[in-house]
């Protein structure tokens, strides 16, 4: 009771000092004047969104290869060969398996599949791998970035530690902006679905221009980022 009384006295004095009457119910938020954050790019068709996505990705120094699903395995093999092959690490992702990418790479290169059962070995393999292969949840047209969800079978290190990173993505999964991704995650939470342990948004190979404004690529991550974009429209 004393706490409640002291609290009320404090709030009354504070309101008096500010020259305002105390309010006991929240005021309705004003209608936003500018809807730019949520509506920009939403007027585009899915094909136009993909075009924006590819154009921006190329500006971010991403190598983009577009192929139909029937050619995704040969394209993945071709990209691995182009970027030096050698050792490869992949997430234990059923989508890569269904596409046939996991098996094809295992048959041609020394591969490690990320697994929660192999602990530190996952990190060691990722550090030594030449290429990491992941499947992206979404692409973002505004930034040319891709969205990765982390969970026990899909480690963050697979896209961050190898020298090169290949990202498989469907055209149908390209969103306009982060605002639409936020809604996807909100809806997921409202349905009670399990949320990812981490959401990574990555735009191009790692780079920095902190020193004398000179851009250097590959300082703290992959020196090359490759998007294998499946044309499913």
mmCIF file with all atom_site columns, C-alpha atoms in Angstrom:
data_model
loop_
_atom_site.group_PDB
_atom_site.id
_atom_site.type_symbol
_atom_site.label_atom_id
_atom_site.label_alt_id
_atom_site.label_comp_id
_atom_site.label_asym_id
_atom_site.label_entity_id
_atom_site.label_seq_id
_atom_site.pdbx_PDB_ins_code
_atom_site.Cartn_x
_atom_site.Cartn_y
_atom_site.Cartn_z
_atom_site.occupancy
_atom_site.B_iso_or_equiv
_atom_site.pdbx_formal_charge
_atom_site.auth_seq_id
_atom_site.auth_comp_id
_atom_site.auth_asym_id
_atom_site.auth_atom_id
_atom_site.pdbx_PDB_model_num
ATOM 1   C CA . UNK A 1 1   ? 0.000  0.000   0.000   1.00 0.00 ? 1   UNK A CA 1
ATOM 2   C CA . UNK A 1 2   ? 2.829  2.430   0.880   1.00 0.00 ? 2   UNK A CA 1
ATOM 3   C CA . UNK A 1 3   ? 4.483  1.681   -2.439  1.00 0.00 ? 3   UNK A CA 1
ATOM 4   C CA . UNK A 1 4   ? 1.280  2.459   -4.348  1.00 0.00 ? 4   UNK A CA 1
ATOM 5   C CA . UNK A 1 5   ? 0.760  5.689   -2.388  1.00 0.00 ? 5   UNK A CA 1
ATOM 6   C CA . UNK A 1 6   ? 4.362  6.829   -2.966  1.00 0.00 ? 6   UNK A CA 1
ATOM 7   C CA . UNK A 1 7   ? 4.108  5.960   -6.632  1.00 0.00 ? 7   UNK A CA 1
ATOM 8   C CA . UNK A 1 8   ? 0.973  8.049   -7.067  1.00 0.00 ? 8   UNK A CA 1
ATOM 9   C CA . UNK A 1 9   ? 2.519  10.987  -5.225  1.00 0.00 ? 9   UNK A CA 1
ATOM 10  C CA . UNK A 1 10  ? 5.624  10.813  -7.406  1.00 0.00 ? 10  UNK A CA 1
ATOM 11  C CA . UNK A 1 11  ? 3.618  10.681  -10.647 1.00 0.00 ? 11  UNK A CA 1
ATOM 12  C CA . UNK A 1 12  ? 1.383  13.556  -9.530  1.00 0.00 ? 12  UNK A CA 1
ATOM 13  C CA . UNK A 1 13  ? 4.417  15.748  -8.726  1.00 0.00 ? 13  UNK A CA 1
ATOM 14  C CA . UNK A 1 14  ? 6.005  14.832  -12.045 1.00 0.00 ? 14  UNK A CA 1
ATOM 15  C CA . UNK A 1 15  ? 2.849  15.737  -13.983 1.00 0.00 ? 15  UNK A CA 1
ATOM 16  C CA . UNK A 1 16  ? 2.565  19.044  -12.113 1.00 0.00 ? 16  UNK A CA 1
ATOM 17  C CA . UNK A 1 17  ? 6.187  19.943  -12.910 1.00 0.00 ? 17  UNK A CA 1
ATOM 18  C CA . UNK A 1 18  ? 5.524  19.231  -16.582 1.00 0.00 ? 18  UNK A CA 1
ATOM 19  C CA . UNK A 1 19  ? 2.294  21.240  -16.508 1.00 0.00 ? 19  UNK A CA 1
ATOM 20  C CA . UNK A 1 20  ? 0.286  18.292  -17.826 1.00 0.00 ? 20  UNK A CA 1
ATOM 21  C CA . UNK A 1 21  ? -2.731 16.452  -16.537 1.00 0.00 ? 21  UNK A CA 1
ATOM 22  C CA . UNK A 1 22  ? -2.162 12.782  -15.837 1.00 0.00 ? 22  UNK A CA 1
ATOM 23  C CA . UNK A 1 23  ? -3.519 10.363  -18.391 1.00 0.00 ? 23  UNK A CA 1
ATOM 24  C CA . UNK A 1 24  ? -4.793 6.955   -17.346 1.00 0.00 ? 24  UNK A CA 1
ATOM 25  C CA . UNK A 1 25  ? -5.368 5.451   -20.806 1.00 0.00 ? 25  UNK A CA 1
ATOM 26  C CA . UNK A 1 26  ? -3.086 5.369   -23.860 1.00 0.00 ? 26  UNK A CA 1
ATOM 27  C CA . UNK A 1 27  ? -3.812 7.751   -26.693 1.00 0.00 ? 27  UNK A CA 1
ATOM 28  C CA . UNK A 1 28  ? -4.444 6.322   -30.149 1.00 0.00 ? 28  UNK A CA 1
ATOM 29  C CA . UNK A 1 29  ? -1.461 6.521   -32.484 1.00 0.00 ? 29  UNK A CA 1
ATOM 30  C CA . UNK A 1 30  ? -1.699 9.113   -35.212 1.00 0.00 ? 30  UNK A CA 1
ATOM 31  C CA . UNK A 1 31  ? -2.193 7.903   -38.761 1.00 0.00 ? 31  UNK A CA 1
ATOM 32  C CA . UNK A 1 32  ? 1.260  7.836   -40.402 1.00 0.00 ? 32  UNK A CA 1
ATOM 33  C CA . UNK A 1 33  ? 1.792  10.550  -42.996 1.00 0.00 ? 33  UNK A CA 1
ATOM 34  C CA . UNK A 1 34  ? 4.399  8.541   -44.892 1.00 0.00 ? 34  UNK A CA 1
ATOM 35  C CA . UNK A 1 35  ? 3.903  4.835   -45.610 1.00 0.00 ? 35  UNK A CA 1
ATOM 36  C CA . UNK A 1 36  ? 7.291  4.512   -47.330 1.00 0.00 ? 36  UNK A CA 1
ATOM 37  C CA . UNK A 1 37  ? 8.701  1.957   -44.856 1.00 0.00 ? 37  UNK A CA 1
ATOM 38  C CA . UNK A 1 38  ? 6.041  -0.665  -45.575 1.00 0.00 ? 38  UNK A CA 1
ATOM 39  C CA . UNK A 1 39  ? 4.782  0.073   -49.080 1.00 0.00 ? 39  UNK A CA 1
ATOM 40  C CA . UNK A 1 40  ? 7.865  0.825   -51.172 1.00 0.00 ? 40  UNK A CA 1
ATOM 41  C CA . UNK A 1 41  ? 8.357  -1.743  -53.981 1.00 0.00 ? 41  UNK A CA 1
ATOM 42  C CA . UNK A 1 42  ? 5.098  -3.525  -53.117 1.00 0.00 ? 42  UNK A CA 1
ATOM 43  C CA . UNK A 1 43  ? 3.562  -2.278  -56.367 1.00 0.00 ? 43  UNK A CA 1
ATOM 44  C CA . UNK A 1 44  ? 5.964  -4.429  -58.389 1.00 0.00 ? 44  UNK A CA 1
ATOM 45  C CA . UNK A 1 45  ? 5.103  -7.837  -59.804 1.00 0.00 ? 45  UNK A CA 1
ATOM 46  C CA . UNK A 1 46  ? 7.099  -10.842 -58.573 1.00 0.00 ? 46  UNK A CA 1
ATOM 47  C CA . UNK A 1 47  ? 9.106  -10.856 -61.807 1.00 0.00 ? 47  UNK A CA 1
ATOM 48  C CA . UNK A 1 48  ? 9.932  -7.145  -61.361 1.00 0.00 ? 48  UNK A CA 1
ATOM 49  C CA . UNK A 1 49  ? 10.926 -7.751  -57.741 1.00 0.00 ? 49  UNK A CA 1
ATOM 50  C CA . UNK A 1 50  ? 13.334 -10.447 -58.897 1.00 0.00 ? 50  UNK A CA 1
ATOM 51  C CA . UNK A 1 51  ? 14.817 -8.091  -61.478 1.00 0.00 ? 51  UNK A CA 1
ATOM 52  C CA . UNK A 1 52  ? 15.394 -5.458  -58.772 1.00 0.00 ? 52  UNK A CA 1
ATOM 53  C CA . UNK A 1 53  ? 16.887 -8.133  -56.524 1.00 0.00 ? 53  UNK A CA 1
ATOM 54  C CA . UNK A 1 54  ? 19.343 -9.354  -59.173 1.00 0.00 ? 54  UNK A CA 1
ATOM 55  C CA . UNK A 1 55  ? 20.377 -5.837  -60.188 1.00 0.00 ? 55  UNK A CA 1
ATOM 56  C CA . UNK A 1 56  ? 21.093 -4.782  -56.618 1.00 0.00 ? 56  UNK A CA 1
ATOM 57  C CA . UNK A 1 57  ? 22.885 -8.054  -55.852 1.00 0.00 ? 57  UNK A CA 1
ATOM 58  C CA . UNK A 1 58  ? 25.260 -7.436  -58.742 1.00 0.00 ? 58  UNK A CA 1
ATOM 59  C CA . UNK A 1 59  ? 25.985 -3.946  -57.403 1.00 0.00 ? 59  UNK A CA 1
ATOM 60  C CA . UNK A 1 60  ? 26.910 -5.676  -54.119 1.00 0.00 ? 60  UNK A CA 1
ATOM 61  C CA . UNK A 1 61  ? 29.461 -7.792  -56.039 1.00 0.00 ? 61  UNK A CA 1
ATOM 62  C CA . UNK A 1 62  ? 27.362 -10.972 -56.003 1.00 0.00 ? 62  UNK A CA 1
ATOM 63  C CA . UNK A 1 63  ? 27.679 -13.495 -58.829 1.00 0.00 ? 63  UNK A CA 1
ATOM 64  C CA . UNK A 1 64  ? 24.085 -14.386 -59.806 1.00 0.00 ? 64  UNK A CA 1
ATOM 65  C CA . UNK A 1 65  ? 23.179 -17.427 -61.885 1.00 0.00 ? 65  UNK A CA 1
ATOM 66  C CA . UNK A 1 66  ? 19.547 -18.031 -62.839 1.00 0.00 ? 66  UNK A CA 1
ATOM 67  C CA . UNK A 1 67  ? 18.365 -21.478 -63.895 1.00 0.00 ? 67  UNK A CA 1
ATOM 68  C CA . UNK A 1 68  ? 15.196 -23.581 -64.084 1.00 0.00 ? 68  UNK A CA 1
ATOM 69  C CA . UNK A 1 69  ? 14.761 -26.192 -61.358 1.00 0.00 ? 69  UNK A CA 1
ATOM 70  C CA . UNK A 1 70  ? 15.546 -28.955 -63.872 1.00 0.00 ? 70  UNK A CA 1
ATOM 71  C CA . UNK A 1 71  ? 19.092 -27.571 -64.217 1.00 0.00 ? 71  UNK A CA 1
ATOM 72  C CA . UNK A 1 72  ? 19.786 -26.652 -60.601 1.00 0.00 ? 72  UNK A CA 1
ATOM 73  C CA . UNK A 1 73  ? 22.076 -29.645 -59.929 1.00 0.00 ? 73  UNK A CA 1
ATOM 74  C CA . UNK A 1 74  ? 24.248 -29.047 -62.990 1.00 0.00 ? 74  UNK A CA 1
ATOM 75  C CA . UNK A 1 75  ? 24.376 -25.330 -62.166 1.00 0.00 ? 75  UNK A CA 1
ATOM 76  C CA . UNK A 1 76  ? 25.457 -26.049 -58.590 1.00 0.00 ? 76  UNK A CA 1
ATOM 77  C CA . UNK A 1 77  ? 28.205 -28.371 -59.804 1.00 0.00 ? 77  UNK A CA 1
ATOM 78  C CA . UNK A 1 78  ? 29.312 -25.818 -62.381 1.00 0.00 ? 78  UNK A CA 1
ATOM 79  C CA . UNK A 1 79  ? 29.515 -23.051 -59.775 1.00 0.00 ? 79  UNK A CA 1
ATOM 80  C CA . UNK A 1 80  ? 31.501 -25.239 -57.378 1.00 0.00 ? 80  UNK A CA 1
ATOM 81  C CA . UNK A 1 81  ? 33.949 -26.027 -60.167 1.00 0.00 ? 81  UNK A CA 1
ATOM 82  C CA . UNK A 1 82  ? 34.163 -22.361 -61.148 1.00 0.00 ? 82  UNK A CA 1
ATOM 83  C CA . UNK A 1 83  ? 35.027 -21.397 -57.574 1.00 0.00 ? 83  UNK A CA 1
ATOM 84  C CA . UNK A 1 84  ? 37.643 -24.043 -56.961 1.00 0.00 ? 84  UNK A CA 1
ATOM 85  C CA . UNK A 1 85  ? 35.667 -27.057 -55.756 1.00 0.00 ? 85  UNK A CA 1
ATOM 86  C CA . UNK A 1 86  ? 37.816 -28.806 -53.153 1.00 0.00 ? 86  UNK A CA 1
ATOM 87  C CA . UNK A 1 87  ? 36.105 -29.124 -49.750 1.00 0.00 ? 87  UNK A CA 1
ATOM 88  C CA . UNK A 1 88  ? 32.421 -28.253 -49.343 1.00 0.00 ? 88  UNK A CA 1
ATOM 89  C CA . UNK A 1 89  ? 30.159 -27.863 -46.311 1.00 0.00 ? 89  UNK A CA 1
ATOM 90  C CA . UNK A 1 90  ? 26.357 -27.888 -46.517 1.00 0.00 ? 90  UNK A CA 1
ATOM 91  C CA . UNK A 1 91  ? 23.516 -27.452 -44.091 1.00 0.00 ? 91  UNK A CA 1
ATOM 92  C CA . UNK A 1 92  ? 21.435 -30.524 -43.319 1.00 0.00 ? 92  UNK A CA 1
ATOM 93  C CA . UNK A 1 93  ? 18.553 -28.964 -45.251 1.00 0.00 ? 93  UNK A CA 1
ATOM 94  C CA . UNK A 1 94  ? 15.864 -31.170 -46.768 1.00 0.00 ? 94  UNK A CA 1
ATOM 95  C CA . UNK A 1 95  ? 15.331 -28.584 -49.509 1.00 0.00 ? 95  UNK A CA 1
ATOM 96  C CA . UNK A 1 96  ? 18.892 -29.043 -50.780 1.00 0.00 ? 96  UNK A CA 1
ATOM 97  C CA . UNK A 1 97  ? 18.368 -32.799 -50.588 1.00 0.00 ? 97  UNK A CA 1
ATOM 98  C CA . UNK A 1 98  ? 15.090 -32.689 -52.535 1.00 0.00 ? 98  UNK A CA 1
ATOM 99  C CA . UNK A 1 99  ? 16.747 -30.656 -55.280 1.00 0.00 ? 99  UNK A CA 1
ATOM 100 C CA . UNK A 1 100 ? 19.502 -33.270 -55.553 1.00 0.00 ? 100 UNK A CA 1
ATOM 101 C CA . UNK A 1 101 ? 22.262 -30.787 -54.720 1.00 0.00 ? 101 UNK A CA 1
ATOM 102 C CA . UNK A 1 102 ? 23.488 -32.495 -51.552 1.00 0.00 ? 102 UNK A CA 1
ATOM 103 C CA . UNK A 1 103 ? 23.953 -35.909 -53.171 1.00 0.00 ? 103 UNK A CA 1
ATOM 104 C CA . UNK A 1 104 ? 25.563 -34.476 -56.326 1.00 0.00 ? 104 UNK A CA 1
ATOM 105 C CA . UNK A 1 105 ? 28.152 -32.523 -54.354 1.00 0.00 ? 105 UNK A CA 1
ATOM 106 C CA . UNK A 1 106 ? 28.880 -35.470 -52.062 1.00 0.00 ? 106 UNK A CA 1
ATOM 107 C CA . UNK A 1 107 ? 29.620 -37.625 -55.087 1.00 0.00 ? 107 UNK A CA 1
ATOM 108 C CA . UNK A 1 108 ? 32.111 -35.126 -56.521 1.00 0.00 ? 108 UNK A CA 1
ATOM 109 C CA . UNK A 1 109 ? 33.747 -33.345 -53.563 1.00 0.00 ? 109 UNK A CA 1
ATOM 110 C CA . UNK A 1 110 ? 34.775 -34.058 -49.969 1.00 0.00 ? 110 UNK A CA 1
ATOM 111 C CA . UNK A 1 111 ? 31.683 -32.799 -48.115 1.00 0.00 ? 111 UNK A CA 1
ATOM 112 C CA . UNK A 1 112 ? 30.654 -32.235 -44.529 1.00 0.00 ? 112 UNK A CA 1
ATOM 113 C CA . UNK A 1 113 ? 26.973 -31.974 -43.589 1.00 0.00 ? 113 UNK A CA 1
ATOM 114 C CA . UNK A 1 114 ? 26.317 -29.678 -40.630 1.00 0.00 ? 114 UNK A CA 1
ATOM 115 C CA . UNK A 1 115 ? 24.812 -31.623 -37.747 1.00 0.00 ? 115 UNK A CA 1
ATOM 116 C CA . UNK A 1 116 ? 24.041 -30.798 -34.107 1.00 0.00 ? 116 UNK A CA 1
ATOM 117 C CA . UNK A 1 117 ? 25.530 -34.214 -33.283 1.00 0.00 ? 117 UNK A CA 1
ATOM 118 C CA . UNK A 1 118 ? 29.051 -33.319 -34.468 1.00 0.00 ? 118 UNK A CA 1
ATOM 119 C CA . UNK A 1 119 ? 29.547 -30.200 -32.328 1.00 0.00 ? 119 UNK A CA 1
ATOM 120 C CA . UNK A 1 120 ? 32.918 -28.472 -32.693 1.00 0.00 ? 120 UNK A CA 1
ATOM 121 C CA . UNK A 1 121 ? 33.705 -30.541 -35.767 1.00 0.00 ? 121 UNK A CA 1
ATOM 122 C CA . UNK A 1 122 ? 31.134 -28.454 -37.633 1.00 0.00 ? 122 UNK A CA 1
ATOM 123 C CA . UNK A 1 123 ? 33.091 -25.270 -36.929 1.00 0.00 ? 123 UNK A CA 1
ATOM 124 C CA . UNK A 1 124 ? 36.425 -26.889 -37.794 1.00 0.00 ? 124 UNK A CA 1
ATOM 125 C CA . UNK A 1 125 ? 35.068 -28.140 -41.116 1.00 0.00 ? 125 UNK A CA 1
ATOM 126 C CA . UNK A 1 126 ? 33.474 -24.766 -41.924 1.00 0.00 ? 126 UNK A CA 1
ATOM 127 C CA . UNK A 1 127 ? 36.739 -22.945 -41.254 1.00 0.00 ? 127 UNK A CA 1
ATOM 128 C CA . UNK A 1 128 ? 38.627 -25.233 -43.648 1.00 0.00 ? 128 UNK A CA 1
ATOM 129 C CA . UNK A 1 129 ? 35.944 -25.522 -46.337 1.00 0.00 ? 129 UNK A CA 1
ATOM 130 C CA . UNK A 1 130 ? 36.442 -23.743 -49.626 1.00 0.00 ? 130 UNK A CA 1
ATOM 131 C CA . UNK A 1 131 ? 32.701 -23.484 -50.320 1.00 0.00 ? 131 UNK A CA 1
ATOM 132 C CA . UNK A 1 132 ? 29.633 -23.334 -48.088 1.00 0.00 ? 132 UNK A CA 1
ATOM 133 C CA . UNK A 1 133 ? 26.211 -24.111 -49.584 1.00 0.00 ? 133 UNK A CA 1
ATOM 134 C CA . UNK A 1 134 ? 22.983 -22.918 -47.966 1.00 0.00 ? 134 UNK A CA 1
ATOM 135 C CA . UNK A 1 135 ? 19.316 -22.535 -48.907 1.00 0.00 ? 135 UNK A CA 1
ATOM 136 C CA . UNK A 1 136 ? 17.877 -19.072 -48.282 1.00 0.00 ? 136 UNK A CA 1
ATOM 137 C CA . UNK A 1 137 ? 14.428 -18.437 -46.851 1.00 0.00 ? 137 UNK A CA 1
ATOM 138 C CA . UNK A 1 138 ? 13.954 -15.165 -48.700 1.00 0.00 ? 138 UNK A CA 1
ATOM 139 C CA . UNK A 1 139 ? 15.636 -12.579 -50.878 1.00 0.00 ? 139 UNK A CA 1
ATOM 140 C CA . UNK A 1 140 ? 15.150 -8.826  -50.365 1.00 0.00 ? 140 UNK A CA 1
ATOM 141 C CA . UNK A 1 141 ? 14.675 -6.759  -53.508 1.00 0.00 ? 141 UNK A CA 1
ATOM 142 C CA . UNK A 1 142 ? 15.632 -3.446  -51.914 1.00 0.00 ? 142 UNK A CA 1
ATOM 143 C CA . UNK A 1 143 ? 19.112 -4.524  -50.808 1.00 0.00 ? 143 UNK A CA 1
ATOM 144 C CA . UNK A 1 144 ? 19.921 -7.588  -52.884 1.00 0.00 ? 144 UNK A CA 1
ATOM 145 C CA . UNK A 1 145 ? 20.335 -9.419  -49.589 1.00 0.00 ? 145 UNK A CA 1
ATOM 146 C CA . UNK A 1 146 ? 19.292 -12.911 -48.580 1.00 0.00 ? 146 UNK A CA 1
ATOM 147 C CA . UNK A 1 147 ? 17.659 -14.127 -45.376 1.00 0.00 ? 147 UNK A CA 1
ATOM 148 C CA . UNK A 1 148 ? 18.908 -17.212 -43.530 1.00 0.00 ? 148 UNK A CA 1
ATOM 149 C CA . UNK A 1 149 ? 17.258 -18.822 -40.513 1.00 0.00 ? 149 UNK A CA 1
ATOM 150 C CA . UNK A 1 150 ? 19.524 -20.577 -38.031 1.00 0.00 ? 150 UNK A CA 1
ATOM 151 C CA . UNK A 1 151 ? 18.554 -23.731 -36.189 1.00 0.00 ? 151 UNK A CA 1
ATOM 152 C CA . UNK A 1 152 ? 20.437 -26.812 -34.954 1.00 0.00 ? 152 UNK A CA 1
ATOM 153 C CA . UNK A 1 153 ? 20.657 -28.374 -38.444 1.00 0.00 ? 153 UNK A CA 1
ATOM 154 C CA . UNK A 1 154 ? 21.430 -25.081 -40.191 1.00 0.00 ? 154 UNK A CA 1
ATOM 155 C CA . UNK A 1 155 ? 24.486 -23.411 -38.735 1.00 0.00 ? 155 UNK A CA 1
ATOM 156 C CA . UNK A 1 156 ? 25.404 -19.778 -39.229 1.00 0.00 ? 156 UNK A CA 1
ATOM 157 C CA . UNK A 1 157 ? 29.021 -20.760 -39.830 1.00 0.00 ? 157 UNK A CA 1
ATOM 158 C CA . UNK A 1 158 ? 28.158 -22.538 -43.105 1.00 0.00 ? 158 UNK A CA 1
ATOM 159 C CA . UNK A 1 159 ? 27.565 -19.193 -44.838 1.00 0.00 ? 159 UNK A CA 1
ATOM 160 C CA . UNK A 1 160 ? 30.134 -17.182 -42.876 1.00 0.00 ? 160 UNK A CA 1
ATOM 161 C CA . UNK A 1 161 ? 33.363 -19.165 -42.482 1.00 0.00 ? 161 UNK A CA 1
ATOM 162 C CA . UNK A 1 162 ? 34.116 -20.795 -45.874 1.00 0.00 ? 162 UNK A CA 1
ATOM 163 C CA . UNK A 1 163 ? 36.022 -18.714 -48.409 1.00 0.00 ? 163 UNK A CA 1
ATOM 164 C CA . UNK A 1 164 ? 33.104 -18.792 -50.856 1.00 0.00 ? 164 UNK A CA 1
ATOM 165 C CA . UNK A 1 165 ? 29.370 -18.971 -50.176 1.00 0.00 ? 165 UNK A CA 1
ATOM 166 C CA . UNK A 1 166 ? 26.735 -20.346 -52.562 1.00 0.00 ? 166 UNK A CA 1
ATOM 167 C CA . UNK A 1 167 ? 23.143 -19.458 -51.720 1.00 0.00 ? 167 UNK A CA 1
ATOM 168 C CA . UNK A 1 168 ? 20.224 -21.295 -53.331 1.00 0.00 ? 168 UNK A CA 1
ATOM 169 C CA . UNK A 1 169 ? 17.033 -19.239 -53.570 1.00 0.00 ? 169 UNK A CA 1
ATOM 170 C CA . UNK A 1 170 ? 13.726 -19.417 -55.425 1.00 0.00 ? 170 UNK A CA 1
ATOM 171 C CA . UNK A 1 171 ? 12.442 -16.398 -57.352 1.00 0.00 ? 171 UNK A CA 1
ATOM 172 C CA . UNK A 1 172 ? 9.052  -16.877 -55.699 1.00 0.00 ? 172 UNK A CA 1
ATOM 173 C CA . UNK A 1 173 ? 10.663 -16.187 -52.317 1.00 0.00 ? 173 UNK A CA 1
ATOM 174 C CA . UNK A 1 174 ? 11.920 -12.673 -53.113 1.00 0.00 ? 174 UNK A CA 1
ATOM 175 C CA . UNK A 1 175 ? 10.267 -10.062 -50.863 1.00 0.00 ? 175 UNK A CA 1
ATOM 176 C CA . UNK A 1 176 ? 10.197 -6.292  -51.422 1.00 0.00 ? 176 UNK A CA 1
ATOM 177 C CA . UNK A 1 177 ? 11.845 -5.205  -48.149 1.00 0.00 ? 177 UNK A CA 1
ATOM 178 C CA . UNK A 1 178 ? 12.674 -6.035  -44.556 1.00 0.00 ? 178 UNK A CA 1
ATOM 179 C CA . UNK A 1 179 ? 9.191  -4.771  -43.610 1.00 0.00 ? 179 UNK A CA 1
ATOM 180 C CA . UNK A 1 180 ? 7.640  -7.794  -45.328 1.00 0.00 ? 180 UNK A CA 1
ATOM 181 C CA . UNK A 1 181 ? 10.113 -10.127 -43.611 1.00 0.00 ? 181 UNK A CA 1
ATOM 182 C CA . UNK A 1 182 ? 9.113  -8.623  -40.260 1.00 0.00 ? 182 UNK A CA 1
ATOM 183 C CA . UNK A 1 183 ? 5.474  -9.440  -41.011 1.00 0.00 ? 183 UNK A CA 1
ATOM 184 C CA . UNK A 1 184 ? 6.389  -13.019 -41.927 1.00 0.00 ? 184 UNK A CA 1
ATOM 185 C CA . UNK A 1 185 ? 8.186  -13.436 -38.601 1.00 0.00 ? 185 UNK A CA 1
ATOM 186 C CA . UNK A 1 186 ? 5.337  -11.747 -36.704 1.00 0.00 ? 186 UNK A CA 1
ATOM 187 C CA . UNK A 1 187 ? 2.771  -14.079 -38.264 1.00 0.00 ? 187 UNK A CA 1
ATOM 188 C CA . UNK A 1 188 ? 4.993  -17.046 -37.489 1.00 0.00 ? 188 UNK A CA 1
ATOM 189 C CA . UNK A 1 189 ? 5.155  -16.039 -33.826 1.00 0.00 ? 189 UNK A CA 1
ATOM 190 C CA . UNK A 1 190 ? 1.396  -15.425 -33.639 1.00 0.00 ? 190 UNK A CA 1
ATOM 191 C CA . UNK A 1 191 ? 0.768  -18.969 -34.883 1.00 0.00 ? 191 UNK A CA 1
ATOM 192 C CA . UNK A 1 192 ? 2.973  -20.343 -32.122 1.00 0.00 ? 192 UNK A CA 1
ATOM 193 C CA . UNK A 1 193 ? 5.499  -21.751 -34.580 1.00 0.00 ? 193 UNK A CA 1
ATOM 194 C CA . UNK A 1 194 ? 9.070  -22.305 -33.508 1.00 0.00 ? 194 UNK A CA 1
ATOM 195 C CA . UNK A 1 195 ? 11.165 -19.225 -34.237 1.00 0.00 ? 195 UNK A CA 1
ATOM 196 C CA . UNK A 1 196 ? 14.691 -19.429 -35.670 1.00 0.00 ? 196 UNK A CA 1
ATOM 197 C CA . UNK A 1 197 ? 17.508 -19.009 -33.149 1.00 0.00 ? 197 UNK A CA 1
ATOM 198 C CA . UNK A 1 198 ? 18.955 -16.289 -35.375 1.00 0.00 ? 198 UNK A CA 1
ATOM 199 C CA . UNK A 1 199 ? 17.878 -14.415 -38.498 1.00 0.00 ? 199 UNK A CA 1
ATOM 200 C CA . UNK A 1 200 ? 20.791 -13.424 -40.732 1.00 0.00 ? 200 UNK A CA 1
ATOM 201 C CA . UNK A 1 201 ? 20.392 -10.841 -43.489 1.00 0.00 ? 201 UNK A CA 1
ATOM 202 C CA . UNK A 1 202 ? 23.442 -10.928 -45.755 1.00 0.00 ? 202 UNK A CA 1
ATOM 203 C CA . UNK A 1 203 ? 24.128 -8.662  -48.726 1.00 0.00 ? 203 UNK A CA 1
ATOM 204 C CA . UNK A 1 204 ? 27.130 -9.732  -50.749 1.00 0.00 ? 204 UNK A CA 1
ATOM 205 C CA . UNK A 1 205 ? 30.600 -10.859 -49.708 1.00 0.00 ? 205 UNK A CA 1
ATOM 206 C CA . UNK A 1 206 ? 32.064 -9.450  -46.502 1.00 0.00 ? 206 UNK A CA 1
ATOM 207 C CA . UNK A 1 207 ? 33.704 -6.059  -46.970 1.00 0.00 ? 207 UNK A CA 1
ATOM 208 C CA . UNK A 1 208 ? 34.799 -2.965  -45.119 1.00 0.00 ? 208 UNK A CA 1
ATOM 209 C CA . UNK A 1 209 ? 35.832 0.577   -45.957 1.00 0.00 ? 209 UNK A CA 1
ATOM 210 C CA . UNK A 1 210 ? 36.784 1.620   -42.427 1.00 0.00 ? 210 UNK A CA 1
ATOM 211 C CA . UNK A 1 211 ? 40.423 2.314   -43.281 1.00 0.00 ? 211 UNK A CA 1
ATOM 212 C CA . UNK A 1 212 ? 40.851 5.463   -45.386 1.00 0.00 ? 212 UNK A CA 1
ATOM 213 C CA . UNK A 1 213 ? 37.511 4.713   -47.109 1.00 0.00 ? 213 UNK A CA 1
ATOM 214 C CA . UNK A 1 214 ? 39.183 2.039   -49.258 1.00 0.00 ? 214 UNK A CA 1
ATOM 215 C CA . UNK A 1 215 ? 36.863 -0.916  -49.817 1.00 0.00 ? 215 UNK A CA 1
ATOM 216 C CA . UNK A 1 216 ? 38.410 -4.269  -49.013 1.00 0.00 ? 216 UNK A CA 1
ATOM 217 C CA . UNK A 1 217 ? 36.491 -7.497  -49.691 1.00 0.00 ? 217 UNK A CA 1
ATOM 218 C CA . UNK A 1 218 ? 36.750 -10.652 -47.630 1.00 0.00 ? 218 UNK A CA 1
ATOM 219 C CA . UNK A 1 219 ? 38.084 -9.175  -44.412 1.00 0.00 ? 219 UNK A CA 1
ATOM 220 C CA . UNK A 1 220 ? 35.790 -11.013 -41.998 1.00 0.00 ? 220 UNK A CA 1
ATOM 221 C CA . UNK A 1 221 ? 33.912 -13.554 -44.088 1.00 0.00 ? 221 UNK A CA 1
ATOM 222 C CA . UNK A 1 222 ? 33.530 -14.991 -47.606 1.00 0.00 ? 222 UNK A CA 1
ATOM 223 C CA . UNK A 1 223 ? 35.477 -13.313 -50.400 1.00 0.00 ? 223 UNK A CA 1
ATOM 224 C CA . UNK A 1 224 ? 32.798 -14.390 -52.884 1.00 0.00 ? 224 UNK A CA 1
ATOM 225 C CA . UNK A 1 225 ? 29.021 -14.652 -52.606 1.00 0.00 ? 225 UNK A CA 1
ATOM 226 C CA . UNK A 1 226 ? 27.106 -16.544 -55.290 1.00 0.00 ? 226 UNK A CA 1
ATOM 227 C CA . UNK A 1 227 ? 23.327 -16.686 -55.704 1.00 0.00 ? 227 UNK A CA 1
ATOM 228 C CA . UNK A 1 228 ? 21.880 -19.696 -57.502 1.00 0.00 ? 228 UNK A CA 1
ATOM 229 C CA . UNK A 1 229 ? 18.431 -18.350 -58.308 1.00 0.00 ? 229 UNK A CA 1
ATOM 230 C CA . UNK A 1 230 ? 15.804 -20.932 -59.285 1.00 0.00 ? 230 UNK A CA 1
ATOM 231 C CA . UNK A 1 231 ? 13.337 -19.597 -61.850 1.00 0.00 ? 231 UNK A CA 1
ATOM 232 C CA . UNK A 1 232 ? 10.038 -20.982 -60.542 1.00 0.00 ? 232 UNK A CA 1
ATOM 233 C CA . UNK A 1 233 ? 7.758  -18.186 -61.733 1.00 0.00 ? 233 UNK A CA 1
#
